[in-house]
Coordinates of C-alpha atoms in Angstrom, one line a residue:
Chain B
M1 CA 0.0 0.0 0.0
E2 CA 1.2 3.5 -0.9
S3 CA 1.0 5.9 2.0
I4 CA -2.1 8.1 2.1
K5 CA -1.0 11.8 1.8
S6 CA -4.3 13.7 1.6
F7 CA -7.9 13.4 2.5
Y8 CA -8.7 12.9 -1.1
E9 CA -6.5 9.9 -1.2
L10 CA -8.1 8.7 2.0
T11 CA -11.7 8.8 0.8
T12 CA -10.7 7.4 -2.6
Y13 CA -9.0 4.5 -0.9
L14 CA -12.1 3.8 1.2
Q15 CA -14.3 3.9 -1.9
T16 CA -12.2 1.4 -3.8
S17 CA -11.9 -0.9 -0.7
N18 CA -15.7 -1.2 -0.8
S19 CA -16.3 -2.2 2.8
R20 CA -18.8 0.0 4.6
K21 CA -18.4 0.3 8.4
K22 CA -21.4 0.7 10.7
I23 CA -21.5 4.0 12.5
A24 CA -23.7 4.6 15.5
V25 CA -24.5 8.4 15.7
I26 CA -25.8 9.9 18.8
C27 CA -28.2 12.8 18.5
A28 CA -27.3 13.9 14.9
N29 CA -29.2 17.1 15.1
D30 CA -27.1 19.7 13.3
P31 CA -26.5 20.6 9.7
N32 CA -22.7 19.8 9.8
T33 CA -23.3 16.3 11.1
E34 CA -26.0 15.9 8.5
Y35 CA -23.6 17.0 5.8
A36 CA -20.9 14.5 7.0
I37 CA -23.4 11.6 7.0
A38 CA -25.0 12.5 3.7
R39 CA -21.5 12.8 2.1
S40 CA -20.4 9.4 3.5
L41 CA -23.6 7.8 2.1
E42 CA -23.1 9.4 -1.3
E43 CA -19.4 8.3 -1.4
G44 CA -20.4 4.8 -0.2
I45 CA -17.9 4.6 2.7
A46 CA -20.3 3.9 5.6
E47 CA -23.7 3.0 6.9
F48 CA -25.4 4.6 9.9
I49 CA -27.5 3.8 12.9
M50 CA -29.1 7.1 14.0
I51 CA -29.9 7.1 17.7
G52 CA -31.9 10.0 19.0
D53 CA -35.1 11.8 18.5
S54 CA -36.4 10.4 15.2
A55 CA -38.8 13.5 14.8
I56 CA -35.6 15.6 14.4
L57 CA -34.1 13.1 12.1
R58 CA -36.9 13.7 9.7
K59 CA -35.7 17.2 9.2
Y60 CA -32.9 15.8 7.0
P61 CA -34.5 14.4 3.9
T62 CA -31.2 13.6 2.2
L63 CA -30.6 10.8 4.6
K64 CA -33.8 9.1 3.3
K65 CA -32.3 8.7 -0.1
Y66 CA -30.3 5.7 1.2
P67 CA -32.9 3.7 3.3
E68 CA -30.8 0.5 3.1
Y69 CA -27.9 2.2 4.8
V70 CA -29.7 4.3 7.4
K71 CA -31.5 2.8 10.4
T72 CA -33.0 4.8 13.2
I73 CA -33.5 4.1 16.9
H74 CA -35.8 6.5 18.6
I75 CA -34.6 7.5 22.0
E76 CA -35.3 11.1 23.1
N77 CA -33.1 11.3 26.2
P78 CA -29.5 12.0 25.1
D79 CA -27.9 10.0 28.0
E80 CA -30.0 7.0 27.2
A81 CA -29.1 7.4 23.5
A82 CA -25.4 7.4 24.5
R83 CA -25.8 4.3 26.5
E84 CA -27.7 2.5 23.7
A85 CA -24.9 3.4 21.2
V86 CA -22.2 2.1 23.5
K87 CA -24.2 -1.1 24.1
L88 CA -24.6 -1.5 20.3
V89 CA -20.8 -1.3 19.9
R90 CA -20.2 -3.8 22.7
E91 CA -22.6 -6.3 21.1
G92 CA -21.0 -6.0 17.6
G93 CA -23.9 -4.0 16.1
A94 CA -21.7 -1.0 15.3
D95 CA -18.0 -0.5 14.4
I96 CA -17.7 3.2 15.2
L97 CA -19.3 5.7 17.6
M98 CA -20.0 9.3 16.5
K99 CA -21.1 12.3 18.6
G100 CA -23.9 14.5 17.3
I101 CA -25.0 17.4 19.5
I102 CA -24.9 15.6 22.8
N103 CA -22.7 17.2 25.5
T104 CA -19.2 15.7 25.3
D105 CA -19.2 15.0 29.1
N106 CA -22.4 13.0 28.9
L107 CA -21.0 10.8 26.0
L108 CA -17.7 10.3 27.9
H109 CA -19.7 9.2 30.9
A110 CA -21.2 6.3 28.9
I111 CA -17.9 5.4 27.2
L112 CA -16.0 5.4 30.5
D113 CA -18.5 3.4 32.5
K114 CA -16.4 0.6 34.1
E115 CA -18.8 -2.2 33.5
K116 CA -20.8 -1.2 30.4
G117 CA -18.3 1.2 28.8
L118 CA -15.8 1.0 25.9
L119 CA -12.4 1.7 27.6
P120 CA -10.5 -1.4 28.5
K121 CA -9.0 -1.4 32.0
G122 CA -5.5 0.3 32.0
K123 CA -6.0 2.0 28.7
I124 CA -5.8 5.8 28.6
L125 CA -8.1 8.1 26.7
T126 CA -6.4 10.6 24.4
H127 CA -7.2 12.5 21.2
L128 CA -5.4 12.2 17.9
S129 CA -6.0 14.7 15.1
V130 CA -4.8 14.7 11.5
V131 CA -4.5 17.9 9.5
Q132 CA -4.1 18.6 5.8
I133 CA -2.3 21.9 5.4
P134 CA -2.1 23.2 1.8
T135 CA 1.5 24.3 2.4
Y136 CA 2.7 20.9 3.8
H137 CA 3.4 18.0 1.5
K138 CA 1.6 15.3 3.4
L139 CA -0.9 14.7 6.2
L140 CA 0.3 15.7 9.7
F141 CA -0.9 13.9 12.8
F142 CA -0.9 15.6 16.2
S143 CA -1.8 14.9 19.8
D144 CA -3.4 15.9 22.2
A145 CA -5.6 19.0 21.5
A146 CA -8.6 17.8 23.4
V147 CA -8.3 15.4 26.3
I148 CA -5.0 15.3 28.4
P149 CA -3.9 18.7 29.5
R150 CA -0.4 17.8 30.8
P151 CA 0.6 14.3 29.6
T152 CA 2.8 12.2 31.9
L153 CA 5.7 10.2 30.5
Q154 CA 3.5 7.0 30.5
Q155 CA 0.7 8.9 28.8
R156 CA 3.1 10.2 26.1
I157 CA 4.2 6.6 25.5
E158 CA 0.6 5.6 24.9
M159 CA 0.0 8.7 22.7
I160 CA 3.0 7.7 20.6
W161 CA 1.7 4.1 20.3
Y162 CA -1.7 5.3 19.1
A163 CA -0.1 7.7 16.6
I164 CA 2.2 4.9 15.3
K165 CA -0.8 2.5 14.8
T166 CA -2.8 5.1 13.0
C167 CA 0.2 5.9 10.8
H168 CA 0.4 2.3 9.9
H169 CA -3.3 2.3 8.8
F170 CA -2.4 5.3 6.6
G171 CA 0.4 3.2 5.0
I172 CA 3.3 5.2 6.7
C173 CA 5.7 2.3 7.5
Q174 CA 8.3 4.4 9.4
P175 CA 6.5 7.3 11.0
R176 CA 8.6 10.4 11.9
I177 CA 7.5 11.6 15.3
A178 CA 8.6 15.0 16.6
L179 CA 8.4 15.8 20.3
I180 CA 7.5 19.5 20.4
H181 CA 8.9 22.1 22.7
F182 CA 9.6 25.9 22.4
S183 CA 13.3 25.3 21.9
E184 CA 15.7 22.4 21.1
K185 CA 17.3 22.6 24.6
V186 CA 16.7 20.0 27.3
S187 CA 16.2 21.7 30.6
A188 CA 15.3 20.5 34.1
K189 CA 12.9 23.4 34.4
F190 CA 10.7 21.7 31.8
Q191 CA 9.7 18.2 32.7
N192 CA 8.4 17.4 29.2
S193 CA 11.9 18.1 27.8
L194 CA 13.3 15.5 30.2
D195 CA 10.6 13.1 29.3
Y196 CA 11.5 13.6 25.6
V197 CA 15.1 12.4 26.3
N198 CA 13.5 9.2 27.8
L199 CA 11.2 8.7 24.8
V200 CA 14.1 9.2 22.3
E201 CA 16.1 6.6 24.2
L202 CA 13.2 4.2 24.3
A203 CA 12.8 4.6 20.5
E204 CA 16.5 4.1 19.9
G205 CA 16.3 0.9 22.0
G206 CA 13.6 -0.4 19.6
E207 CA 10.6 -0.1 22.0
F208 CA 8.4 1.4 19.3
G209 CA 9.5 -0.7 16.4
D210 CA 10.4 1.0 13.1
V211 CA 10.0 4.7 13.9
I212 CA 12.1 7.9 14.0
I213 CA 11.5 9.8 17.2
D214 CA 13.3 13.1 18.0
G215 CA 12.9 16.1 20.3
P216 CA 12.8 18.6 21.8
L217 CA 12.1 20.3 18.5
D218 CA 9.9 23.3 17.6
V219 CA 7.1 23.1 15.0
K220 CA 9.3 24.8 12.4
T221 CA 12.4 22.6 12.8
A222 CA 10.1 19.5 12.8
C223 CA 8.4 20.5 9.5
E224 CA 11.0 22.4 7.5
E225 CA 14.4 21.2 6.7
A226 CA 15.8 24.7 6.1
S227 CA 14.9 25.8 9.6
A228 CA 16.9 23.1 11.2
D229 CA 19.8 23.8 8.8
I230 CA 19.9 27.5 9.8
K231 CA 19.9 26.6 13.5
G232 CA 22.7 24.1 12.9
I233 CA 20.4 21.3 14.2
V234 CA 20.9 17.8 12.9
S235 CA 17.7 15.7 13.4
P236 CA 16.7 12.4 11.9
I237 CA 13.2 14.0 11.4
N238 CA 14.9 16.2 8.8
G239 CA 11.9 18.6 8.6
Q240 CA 9.6 15.7 7.5
A241 CA 7.5 15.1 10.5
D242 CA 4.4 12.8 10.2
V243 CA 3.4 13.3 13.9
L244 CA 3.7 16.2 16.3
I245 CA 3.5 15.3 20.0
F246 CA 2.7 18.6 21.8
P247 CA 3.9 19.5 25.3
N248 CA 0.5 20.5 26.5
I249 CA -3.1 21.0 25.5
E250 CA -2.7 24.8 25.0
A251 CA 0.1 24.3 22.5
A252 CA -1.8 21.6 20.6
N253 CA -5.0 23.6 20.5
T254 CA -3.1 26.7 19.3
F255 CA -1.6 24.6 16.5
Y256 CA -5.0 23.3 15.5
K257 CA -6.8 26.6 15.5
S258 CA -3.9 28.5 13.9
V259 CA -3.4 26.2 10.9
S260 CA -7.1 25.8 10.4
L261 CA -7.8 29.6 10.4
F262 CA -4.6 31.1 8.9
A263 CA -3.3 28.3 6.7
K264 CA -6.8 27.0 5.5
A265 CA -6.1 23.5 6.9
E266 CA -8.7 20.7 6.9
M267 CA -8.9 18.6 10.0
A268 CA -10.0 15.2 11.2
G269 CA -9.8 13.6 14.7
L270 CA -10.6 10.6 16.8
L271 CA -10.6 9.6 20.4
Q272 CA -8.0 6.9 21.1
G273 CA -8.3 4.2 23.7
P274 CA -11.8 2.8 23.4
I275 CA -12.4 -0.5 21.7
C276 CA -13.7 1.3 18.7
P277 CA -12.9 4.6 17.0
V278 CA -14.9 7.5 18.4
V279 CA -15.6 10.5 16.3
L280 CA -15.9 13.4 18.7
P281 CA -16.1 16.6 16.7
S282 CA -16.2 20.1 18.3
R283 CA -19.2 22.3 17.7
S284 CA -17.2 24.6 15.4
D285 CA -15.9 21.8 13.2
S286 CA -17.1 22.1 9.6
G287 CA -19.2 19.5 7.9
L288 CA -16.1 18.5 5.8
S289 CA -14.0 18.0 8.9
K290 CA -16.7 15.7 10.3
Y291 CA -16.8 13.8 7.1
Y292 CA -13.0 13.4 7.1
S293 CA -13.2 12.2 10.7
I294 CA -15.7 9.5 9.7
A295 CA -13.2 8.5 6.9
M296 CA -10.3 8.4 9.4
A297 CA -12.5 6.2 11.7
C298 CA -13.4 3.8 8.8
L299 CA -9.8 3.4 7.9
T300 CA -8.5 2.8 11.4
C301 CA -11.2 0.4 12.7
K302 CA -10.0 -2.4 10.4
Chain E
M1 CA -2.7 59.1 12.7
E2 CA -4.3 56.2 10.9
S3 CA -3.5 52.8 12.4
I4 CA -0.6 50.9 10.8
K5 CA -1.9 47.6 9.4
S6 CA 1.1 46.1 7.7
F7 CA 4.9 46.2 7.7
Y8 CA 4.8 48.1 4.5
E9 CA 2.7 50.8 6.2
L10 CA 5.1 50.7 9.1
T11 CA 8.3 51.3 7.1
T12 CA 6.6 53.9 4.8
Y13 CA 5.5 55.8 7.9
L14 CA 9.1 55.8 9.3
Q15 CA 10.5 57.0 6.0
T16 CA 8.1 59.9 5.8
S17 CA 8.7 60.8 9.5
N18 CA 12.3 61.3 8.6
S19 CA 13.9 60.8 12.1
R20 CA 16.6 58.3 12.2
K21 CA 17.1 56.4 15.4
K22 CA 20.6 55.4 16.6
I23 CA 20.9 51.6 16.9
A24 CA 23.8 49.9 18.8
V25 CA 24.4 46.5 17.2
I26 CA 26.4 43.9 19.1
C27 CA 28.5 41.5 17.0
A28 CA 26.7 41.9 13.7
N29 CA 28.4 39.0 12.1
D30 CA 25.8 37.2 10.0
P31 CA 24.2 37.7 6.6
N32 CA 20.7 38.2 7.9
T33 CA 21.7 40.9 10.3
E34 CA 23.7 42.5 7.5
Y35 CA 20.7 42.4 5.3
A36 CA 18.5 44.1 7.9
I37 CA 21.0 46.9 8.5
A38 CA 21.7 47.5 4.9
R39 CA 18.0 47.7 4.2
S40 CA 17.4 50.1 7.1
L41 CA 20.2 52.3 5.7
E42 CA 18.8 52.2 2.1
E43 CA 15.3 53.1 3.4
G44 CA 16.7 55.8 5.6
I45 CA 15.1 54.8 8.8
A46 CA 18.1 54.4 11.2
E47 CA 21.8 54.8 11.8
F48 CA 24.1 52.3 13.3
I49 CA 26.9 51.9 15.8
M50 CA 28.5 48.6 15.1
I51 CA 30.2 47.2 18.2
G52 CA 32.3 44.1 17.7
D53 CA 35.2 42.8 15.7
S54 CA 35.7 45.5 13.0
A55 CA 37.7 43.0 10.9
I56 CA 34.5 41.0 10.5
L57 CA 32.5 44.2 9.7
R58 CA 34.7 44.7 6.7
K59 CA 33.2 41.6 5.2
Y60 CA 30.0 43.5 4.5
P61 CA 30.8 46.1 1.9
T62 CA 27.2 47.4 1.5
L63 CA 27.5 49.0 4.9
K64 CA 30.3 51.2 3.7
K65 CA 28.0 52.9 1.2
Y66 CA 26.6 55.0 4.0
P67 CA 29.7 56.2 6.0
E68 CA 27.8 59.1 7.6
Y69 CA 25.3 56.6 9.2
V70 CA 27.6 53.8 10.2
K71 CA 30.1 54.1 13.0
T72 CA 32.2 51.2 14.3
I73 CA 33.6 50.4 17.7
H74 CA 36.2 47.7 17.7
I75 CA 35.8 45.3 20.7
E76 CA 36.6 41.7 20.1
N77 CA 35.2 40.2 23.3
P78 CA 31.4 39.7 22.9
D79 CA 30.7 40.3 26.7
E80 CA 32.7 43.5 26.6
A81 CA 30.9 44.5 23.4
A82 CA 27.5 44.0 25.1
R83 CA 28.6 46.0 28.1
E84 CA 29.8 48.8 25.9
A85 CA 26.5 48.9 24.0
V86 CA 24.5 49.0 27.2
K87 CA 26.7 51.9 28.4
L88 CA 26.1 53.8 25.2
V89 CA 22.3 53.5 25.7
R90 CA 22.6 54.7 29.3
E91 CA 24.7 57.7 28.2
G92 CA 22.3 58.7 25.5
G93 CA 24.6 57.7 22.6
A94 CA 22.1 55.1 21.3
D95 CA 18.3 54.8 21.2
I96 CA 18.0 51.1 20.5
L97 CA 19.9 47.9 21.2
M98 CA 20.2 45.0 18.7
K99 CA 21.7 41.6 19.1
G100 CA 23.9 40.2 16.3
I101 CA 25.4 36.7 16.9
I102 CA 26.3 37.1 20.6
N103 CA 24.7 34.4 22.8
T104 CA 21.4 35.7 24.2
D105 CA 22.3 34.9 27.8
N106 CA 25.4 37.0 27.6
L107 CA 23.5 39.9 26.3
L108 CA 20.8 39.5 28.9
H109 CA 23.5 39.5 31.6
A110 CA 24.6 43.0 30.5
I111 CA 21.0 44.2 30.2
L112 CA 20.0 42.9 33.6
D113 CA 23.1 44.1 35.6
K114 CA 21.5 45.9 38.6
E115 CA 23.9 48.8 38.6
K116 CA 25.0 49.2 35.0
G117 CA 22.1 47.6 33.1
L118 CA 19.0 48.7 31.4
L119 CA 16.1 47.2 33.3
P120 CA 14.6 49.7 35.9
K121 CA 14.0 48.2 39.3
G122 CA 10.6 46.5 39.6
K123 CA 10.1 46.2 35.8
I124 CA 9.7 42.7 34.3
L125 CA 11.4 41.5 31.2
T126 CA 9.0 40.0 28.5
H127 CA 8.9 39.6 24.8
L128 CA 6.3 41.1 22.4
S129 CA 6.0 39.9 18.8
V130 CA 4.0 41.2 15.9
V131 CA 3.1 39.1 13.0
Q132 CA 1.7 39.9 9.5
I133 CA -0.3 37.0 8.3
P134 CA -1.5 37.1 4.7
T135 CA -4.9 35.7 5.7
Y136 CA -5.5 38.3 8.5
H137 CA -6.6 41.8 7.8
K138 CA -4.2 43.6 10.1
L139 CA -1.1 43.1 12.2
L140 CA -1.4 40.8 15.2
F141 CA 0.6 41.3 18.3
F142 CA 1.3 38.4 20.7
S143 CA 3.2 37.6 23.9
D144 CA 5.3 35.9 25.2
A145 CA 7.1 33.4 22.9
A146 CA 10.5 33.9 24.3
V147 CA 11.1 35.0 27.9
I148 CA 8.4 34.1 30.5
P149 CA 7.4 30.4 30.4
R150 CA 4.4 30.6 32.8
P151 CA 3.3 34.2 33.4
T152 CA 1.8 35.1 36.8
L153 CA -1.2 37.4 37.1
Q154 CA 1.1 40.4 37.8
Q155 CA 3.3 39.5 34.9
R156 CA 0.3 39.3 32.6
I157 CA -0.8 42.7 33.7
E158 CA 2.6 44.1 32.7
M159 CA 2.5 42.1 29.4
I160 CA -0.9 43.7 28.6
W161 CA 0.5 47.2 29.4
Y162 CA 3.4 46.7 27.1
A163 CA 1.1 45.5 24.3
I164 CA -1.3 48.5 24.8
K165 CA 1.6 51.0 24.7
T166 CA 3.0 49.4 21.5
C167 CA -0.5 49.3 20.0
H168 CA -0.8 53.1 20.7
H169 CA 2.5 53.6 18.8
F170 CA 1.0 51.8 15.9
G171 CA -2.1 54.1 16.0
I172 CA -4.4 51.5 17.5
C173 CA -6.5 53.7 19.9
Q174 CA -8.6 50.9 21.4
P175 CA -6.7 47.6 21.2
R176 CA -8.6 44.4 21.3
I177 CA -6.8 41.9 23.5
A178 CA -7.7 38.3 23.6
L179 CA -6.6 36.1 26.5
I180 CA -5.9 32.7 24.9
H181 CA -6.8 29.3 26.3
F182 CA -7.8 26.0 24.7
S183 CA -11.4 26.6 25.4
E184 CA -13.8 29.3 26.5
K185 CA -14.5 27.7 29.8
V186 CA -13.1 29.1 33.1
S187 CA -11.9 26.2 35.3
A188 CA -10.2 26.0 38.6
K189 CA -7.9 23.3 37.1
F190 CA -6.3 26.0 34.9
Q191 CA -4.9 29.0 36.9
N192 CA -4.5 31.1 33.8
S193 CA -8.3 30.9 33.1
L194 CA -8.9 32.2 36.7
D195 CA -6.4 35.0 36.1
Y196 CA -8.2 35.9 32.9
V197 CA -11.4 36.5 34.9
N198 CA -9.4 38.9 37.0
L199 CA -7.9 40.7 34.0
V200 CA -11.3 41.1 32.3
E201 CA -12.6 42.6 35.6
L202 CA -9.6 45.0 35.8
A203 CA -10.2 46.1 32.2
E204 CA -13.9 46.6 32.9
G205 CA -13.0 48.7 35.9
G206 CA -11.0 51.0 33.7
E207 CA -7.5 49.8 34.9
F208 CA -6.1 49.7 31.4
G209 CA -7.8 52.7 29.9
D210 CA -9.6 52.4 26.5
V211 CA -9.2 48.7 25.6
I212 CA -11.3 45.7 25.0
I213 CA -10.1 42.6 26.9
D214 CA -11.8 39.3 26.8
G215 CA -11.0 35.6 27.5
P216 CA -10.6 32.8 27.8
L217 CA -10.9 32.5 24.1
D218 CA -9.1 30.2 21.6
V219 CA -7.1 31.6 18.6
K220 CA -10.0 31.0 16.2
T221 CA -12.7 32.6 18.2
A222 CA -10.3 35.5 18.9
C223 CA -9.6 36.1 15.2
E224 CA -12.6 35.0 13.3
E225 CA -16.1 36.3 13.9
A226 CA -17.8 33.2 12.3
S227 CA -16.1 30.8 14.7
A228 CA -17.5 32.6 17.7
D229 CA -21.0 32.7 16.1
I230 CA -21.0 28.9 15.5
K231 CA -20.0 28.3 19.1
G232 CA -22.7 30.7 20.3
I233 CA -20.0 32.9 22.0
V234 CA -20.6 36.6 22.3
S235 CA -17.3 38.4 22.8
P236 CA -16.6 42.1 22.5
I237 CA -13.4 41.0 20.6
N238 CA -15.8 40.0 17.8
G239 CA -13.1 38.0 15.9
Q240 CA -11.0 41.2 15.5
A241 CA -8.1 40.7 18.0
D242 CA -5.1 43.0 17.8
V243 CA -3.3 41.2 20.6
L244 CA -3.1 37.6 21.7
I245 CA -1.9 36.9 25.3
F246 CA -0.9 33.2 25.4
P247 CA -1.2 31.0 28.4
N248 CA 2.3 29.7 28.2
I249 CA 5.6 29.9 26.2
E250 CA 4.8 26.6 24.4
A251 CA 1.5 27.8 23.0
A252 CA 3.0 31.2 22.0
N253 CA 6.0 29.5 20.3
T254 CA 3.7 27.1 18.5
F255 CA 1.6 30.0 17.2
Y256 CA 4.8 31.8 16.1
K257 CA 6.3 28.8 14.3
S258 CA 3.0 27.6 12.8
V259 CA 1.9 30.9 11.2
S260 CA 5.4 31.6 9.9
L261 CA 5.9 28.2 8.4
F262 CA 2.4 27.2 7.2
A263 CA 0.7 30.6 6.7
K264 CA 3.8 32.4 5.3
A265 CA 3.6 35.1 8.0
E266 CA 6.3 37.8 8.5
M267 CA 7.4 38.5 12.0
A268 CA 9.0 41.2 14.2
G269 CA 9.7 41.3 17.9
L270 CA 11.2 43.3 20.8
L271 CA 12.1 42.8 24.4
Q272 CA 9.9 44.8 26.6
G273 CA 10.9 46.2 30.0
P274 CA 14.4 47.8 29.4
I275 CA 14.7 51.6 29.1
C276 CA 15.1 51.2 25.3
P277 CA 13.7 48.8 22.7
V278 CA 15.9 45.7 22.4
V279 CA 15.9 43.8 19.1
L280 CA 16.6 40.2 20.1
P281 CA 16.1 38.0 17.0
S282 CA 16.4 34.3 17.0
R283 CA 19.0 32.6 14.9
S284 CA 16.5 31.3 12.4
D285 CA 14.8 34.7 11.8
S286 CA 15.0 35.9 8.2
G287 CA 16.8 39.1 7.2
L288 CA 13.4 40.6 6.5
S289 CA 12.1 39.7 10.0
K290 CA 15.2 41.4 11.5
Y291 CA 14.6 44.5 9.4
Y292 CA 10.9 44.7 10.5
S293 CA 12.1 44.3 14.1
I294 CA 14.3 47.3 13.6
A295 CA 11.4 49.2 12.2
M296 CA 9.2 48.2 15.2
A297 CA 11.9 49.4 17.5
C298 CA 12.2 52.8 15.7
L299 CA 8.5 53.4 15.9
T300 CA 8.2 52.4 19.6
C301 CA 11.2 54.3 21.0
K302 CA 9.7 57.7 20.3

C-alpha cells in the first residue's frame, strides 16, 4: 500500500476498498453532522444507525435517499441514547461511535462506564488529530488537543503508540515523530523536555519498532528542513514530521486553531483508547471536517 | 494618525517621519543581520553603531556605502561589546539595542546588571512579537514566545501594558486583547483561566484605559467572527483581535512557528521592560524579519 498523503487519497482508498463500516451516531441534530453523514452515504464509505429523536431526524431528507444504509433508533433522552450506542458497539452491532450534538461529558460518561463502557482497563483516553495543510506535502498527525492537558511520560508513550498504529493504517511504514517544545534545549525546568530524552532513548532501543522519534524540536524545525539547517540542528526527522506530540493541550489547541484559520487547513480527529474509533467533533468543526473524521474512523477500525 | 496595518505601512511611515534612530548592534556577524542593517540604511530609517570585531565588519561592503550613518567600535570580546552597547544607551549615545550573533544569555547578563544595566527596578522582562499573516486583515501582536514560560497574574498585567503601549505607537487607539486558552470555559484546574477573569474585571473597571479585553478565548474565536458565532459565543473582541496573550511559552511559540511556516507570516519582535527597545532576533529569523524588528523598535522608542 502506498501511503495516504491527503484526505482525497483517504476517501478514494475507502471507496475502492468497498467495505462499509457501521457507525452509531448519537443525536445527529445539526447541519454539519447531517452533511458529513450524507456525504459518507453518497461516497459509499459507511452505513449509519441514527440514535436520537427520530422526529428531528426527519428534518434531514437527504438521509432518506439511502434507506438500506440508514437505520434509526428513537430515544429522546441523550444520556439513554449514548448508553444505547455504547451497548450496540459492545454487542457488535456497530464499528464506530460518533457524537452529534450531545454534550461531550455525557457521552464520555457512557464510554468510561467501568462495567458497560468501551475503555478497557488500564487504557488511557487521548485524542489524535490529523491535519491537511495546503503548504505541507503530506498529512500531519498531532496529539493531544482535546483530552489530556499535561501528559505524563506514561501517557506520552501511549499517545505515541496510538499515533504509530494510526500511521500504519495510513500506509506510513516508518513514522517520523517530533516531540514539540519551544526550543531544542533540554532543561530540568521543563519536565516534558526531560521526558523527551527518555522517549528518544526508548525509540532508539527499539521499544516502538520501526519509527524515527526526535525532540525537543519546535514546529518549524520539525516540519521544514531549512529551519533546522539555519539553526545548525541535525535531526533524523529532517523537517519531514508525520506526527507532532505537543507538550500541553494549550500548544496543541493553538496549533489546531492557527493552521485551520490562517493556513486554511482541513482537519479530522478521533478519540483513542476505546475498543472502537470514536468521532468526537467540536461544535465549530465544519461538515467537511466531520466527514474526514468519519473516513479516518473507517480506515483505522479495520 | 491612521493605524498601521502592515509592515509596508510601518516602514513607509518611518520613511516619511524622517527621524533616524541610533541603533547599537552587538556582534553583527551574519548575513541576515547585515541584510537588515543594509535595508534600514537604504530606506533611511536608522543609523548604526556597530560594536564588535571590525575586521568582521569589513566583510560587509554594503554597509560602507553610508559612512555618515555607520560608526564602528572595535571590541573583540562579545561580553565587553555587550557592556559597551548598554553603556552607550545609558549615556544617550544610542536609542535602540540590537543583538547580532552574541549568545542571548550573555547579552541579557549585561542588560540585567543591577547597577549598569537597562532594566529599571521592579520592571519585568518580557517579549512582544507582531506578525503579518497574509490571511489576516491587520497586524497581530502576541506575547510571550521567548522569555516568561508561565506568566503570573502580575506578569500578565505588565505584558498587557506593554502590548497596549505598543498598539498606541501603531495608532491603534482601542486595542482588542484576547486572553488565549484551549477553550472558552473558566476552570479551577487552569490557573490562567482564573487569572483571565481577574484581568477582564480589571479592564472593565478601567484599569487599562480604553481597551477591549476578553477571555478565555481560543485563537480561532479571537480572530474569526464566524467561529464565535458557530459556538454561540458573544465576545466584544468579535473576531478582531489586535493582541493575543498566550497561556504559556509553548503555546506562544507554537503559534509563532505555525503561522510563519504554514501561513507564510512575516514577524517582528522586541524585548519589553528595558529603558530602550531591544531587538533580540532568534538565529533562524530571516533578514526581513530582523529588518521589521528594527522598524518596530524605531516606531516604539519615540
